[in-house]
XYZ file of C-alpha atoms in Angstrom:
264
model
C 15.256 105.472 62.795
C 17.068 108.702 63.570
C 19.954 109.517 61.048
C 21.958 112.479 59.988
C 24.541 113.877 57.494
C 26.590 116.770 58.709
C 29.576 118.660 57.531
C 32.131 120.930 59.357
C 35.214 122.988 58.378
C 37.300 121.495 60.875
C 37.447 118.591 63.446
C 35.762 120.859 66.182
C 32.907 122.204 63.920
C 32.175 118.849 62.574
C 32.019 117.153 65.974
C 29.853 119.944 67.292
C 27.421 119.533 64.313
C 27.417 115.808 64.917
C 26.697 115.917 68.642
C 23.934 118.542 68.050
C 22.260 116.343 65.483
C 21.925 113.509 68.120
C 21.070 116.021 70.958
C 17.437 116.598 69.924
C 14.110 116.589 71.615
C 12.809 114.030 68.912
C 15.701 111.742 69.860
C 15.543 111.106 73.538
C 17.988 108.067 73.252
C 20.686 110.494 71.583
C 21.565 107.813 69.145
C 21.650 107.489 65.386
C 22.000 104.839 62.862
C 24.054 105.177 59.533
C 25.258 108.641 60.389
C 27.760 110.573 58.100
C 30.144 113.181 59.215
C 32.253 115.087 56.721
C 35.239 117.262 57.699
C 36.598 119.536 55.197
C 39.929 120.514 56.730
C 40.448 117.291 59.063
C 44.142 118.415 60.058
C 42.875 121.081 62.057
C 40.861 121.830 65.030
C 40.236 124.610 67.583
C 42.946 123.876 70.366
C 41.134 125.984 72.918
C 38.223 123.865 72.456
C 39.948 120.856 72.817
C 41.417 121.986 76.175
C 38.009 122.656 77.352
C 36.730 119.304 76.246
C 39.882 117.410 77.896
C 38.986 119.381 81.087
C 35.529 117.727 80.961
C 36.853 114.353 79.836
C 39.373 114.296 82.765
C 36.560 114.857 85.320
C 34.622 112.082 83.682
C 37.545 109.618 84.033
C 38.614 109.642 80.319
C 42.127 110.036 78.899
C 42.934 113.082 76.816
C 41.848 113.400 73.307
C 45.510 113.412 72.381
C 45.774 109.802 73.444
C 42.725 108.635 71.576
C 44.186 110.294 68.388
C 47.493 108.579 68.810
C 46.023 105.177 68.765
C 45.339 105.834 65.099
C 48.397 108.134 64.303
C 51.166 108.776 66.660
C 52.007 112.301 65.598
C 55.084 112.894 68.035
C 56.791 109.519 66.973
C 56.295 110.549 63.482
C 57.791 113.889 63.800
C 60.788 112.495 65.533
C 61.278 109.677 62.765
C 63.758 110.493 60.009
C 61.433 108.615 57.323
C 58.663 106.215 57.154
C 60.851 103.157 57.749
C 62.303 104.793 60.871
C 58.592 105.241 62.109
C 57.745 101.934 61.646
C 60.714 100.474 63.555
C 60.234 103.011 66.407
C 56.593 102.089 66.793
C 56.929 98.341 66.498
C 59.557 98.246 69.147
C 57.234 100.014 71.546
C 54.157 97.906 70.651
C 54.501 95.516 73.760
C 54.694 98.265 76.161
C 51.740 100.036 74.687
C 49.707 96.722 75.086
C 50.351 96.669 78.797
C 47.866 99.499 79.079
C 44.387 98.407 79.862
C 42.898 100.434 76.943
C 45.325 98.804 74.460
C 45.277 95.102 75.545
C 44.384 94.194 71.969
C 46.827 96.495 70.575
C 46.375 99.768 68.628
C 44.899 100.570 65.224
C 48.170 102.177 64.093
C 49.992 98.971 65.002
C 47.651 97.037 62.754
C 48.511 99.575 59.943
C 52.171 99.128 59.942
C 52.538 95.484 61.395
C 49.621 93.331 59.695
C 50.086 89.783 60.514
C 51.218 88.062 57.223
C 50.722 84.537 55.992
C 54.372 83.682 57.505
C 54.003 85.413 60.494
C 56.061 88.340 59.552
C 54.598 91.911 59.988
C 53.290 93.674 56.798
C 53.612 97.443 56.490
C 49.987 98.229 55.021
C 50.557 102.013 55.332
C 53.845 101.884 53.392
C 52.013 99.907 50.656
C 49.270 102.577 50.617
C 51.929 105.348 50.283
C 53.897 103.736 47.524
C 50.950 103.099 45.521
C 49.503 106.578 45.641
C 53.042 108.071 44.856
C 53.469 105.927 41.884
C 49.874 106.529 40.563
C 50.008 110.309 41.035
C 53.110 110.339 38.681
C 51.128 108.372 36.162
C 49.221 109.837 33.176
C 45.989 108.228 34.197
C 46.028 107.657 37.946
C 43.729 105.377 39.518
C 41.190 107.050 41.872
C 40.008 104.254 44.059
C 42.594 101.608 44.491
C 43.731 102.301 48.275
C 42.165 100.199 50.680
C 43.140 99.184 54.396
C 41.601 96.448 56.323
C 42.128 95.682 59.942
C 40.722 92.376 60.644
C 42.928 89.126 59.905
C 41.776 85.553 59.538
C 43.909 84.298 62.409
C 42.521 87.136 65.000
C 41.627 85.219 68.223
C 42.834 84.631 71.773
C 46.619 84.263 70.611
C 46.987 87.804 69.113
C 50.333 88.890 68.149
C 51.560 92.087 70.154
C 50.718 94.404 67.196
C 47.209 93.258 66.513
C 44.432 95.396 66.972
C 41.078 93.718 66.525
C 38.339 95.220 64.182
C 36.275 92.468 62.889
C 36.874 88.807 62.066
C 33.762 86.662 61.031
C 33.062 83.985 63.284
C 35.357 84.994 65.889
C 34.394 88.626 67.013
C 31.061 88.153 68.591
C 30.973 90.466 71.241
C 27.902 92.765 71.487
C 30.148 95.569 72.970
C 33.684 97.005 73.016
C 36.380 96.270 70.390
C 36.354 96.205 67.506
C 34.889 99.483 66.229
C 37.051 100.824 63.288
C 36.252 98.399 60.418
C 37.794 99.945 57.328
C 39.770 102.911 55.868
C 39.576 103.891 52.107
C 41.575 106.572 50.376
C 40.695 108.187 47.145
C 43.249 110.106 44.879
C 41.783 113.127 43.170
C 43.366 113.887 39.955
C 44.135 117.510 41.235
C 46.791 116.084 43.394
C 44.593 115.735 46.590
C 44.048 112.438 48.689
C 40.847 112.063 50.646
C 39.851 109.543 53.138
C 36.642 107.493 54.362
C 36.540 105.612 57.517
C 33.795 103.159 58.555
C 32.927 102.615 62.101
C 30.516 100.042 63.453
C 29.770 102.252 66.582
C 30.964 105.579 67.780
C 30.692 106.995 71.134
C 30.860 110.714 70.520
C 32.253 111.981 73.955
C 34.414 109.142 74.669
C 35.989 108.359 71.457
C 34.882 110.475 68.499
C 36.745 113.618 68.771
C 40.208 111.776 69.141
C 39.353 109.465 66.418
C 38.537 112.339 63.894
C 41.790 113.964 64.829
C 43.969 110.779 64.619
C 42.406 110.005 61.006
C 43.244 113.554 59.983
C 46.644 113.209 61.028
C 46.904 109.874 59.286
C 45.638 111.263 56.271
C 48.065 114.383 56.335
C 50.995 111.957 56.789
C 49.886 109.667 53.934
C 49.590 112.768 51.613
C 52.942 114.300 52.683
C 54.840 110.941 52.244
C 53.210 110.578 48.678
C 53.753 114.090 47.706
C 50.206 114.963 47.530
C 47.825 117.245 49.406
C 45.275 116.118 52.319
C 41.648 116.518 51.243
C 38.548 115.726 53.152
C 37.550 113.081 55.586
C 34.361 111.166 55.778
C 33.382 109.139 58.816
C 30.306 106.913 58.608
C 29.179 105.106 61.777
C 26.687 102.296 61.774
C 25.710 103.381 65.164
C 26.475 106.728 67.087
C 25.665 107.777 70.559
C 26.018 111.242 72.483
C 27.452 109.784 75.701
C 29.015 111.353 78.729
C 27.747 114.139 80.982
C 25.299 115.654 78.673
C 24.256 118.751 80.960
C 27.967 119.576 81.085
C 28.592 119.006 77.342
C 25.729 121.368 76.076
C 27.641 124.511 76.977
C 30.285 123.395 74.562
C 27.971 122.543 71.857
C 26.098 125.838 72.133
C 29.163 128.018 71.646
C 29.549 128.775 75.355
C 33.293 129.340 76.088
C 33.307 127.962 79.480
C 31.950 124.641 80.782
C 29.288 124.260 83.276
C 30.601 124.469 86.879
């Protein structure tokens, strides 16, 4: 079994380290199991590098990294919102339109974060609950460190999904071998120095197609939670049950080796 645990200062360096850990001569399938990627500063990346990666992604028929990141956290919508309630209202209002795009036919992860289907059918703002709990605990004398969990699956997930649903995994119903769901769980830890850290568990991660955008989106989500709770964003750890370096490998390698320009 090929596996690895790598660290990087920011999203770009962590992604490069993870890809290089998969692209080894003793790993001809460029796959790994139970891989771990730790990002010290998940709110930052090299924008020039991202532009080069986007150029390569566009040529391979993929959407820009920013589009992937937005499925986890819509940064521009958040920036235009007056507060968290406004962000929730804005995003819920556009969910039907977002679902019309083929890649979002099951919804988006952020949609499940702020509109989880409640028992009575009313949407639940899980993200707001996490922020409120962190804010309250951070002000207490003995704050709870590990009491901030977000699950995405719902017992009623199935063919009649509500507009805001994003499948992750529902036992007995989500039995496809490939495709959605991928992100299974997010966990947040409150450090008593006023920092909040995040961990995300993926069942599968395609490094070229999704991973960079997912890292970026998770980092922005962490930064937003920290800001709203009056805390500092800390580290991000991403665990993947299965990871694969996909895409046009020969053209990706110049990026992984530090070459500024992609292969022609």
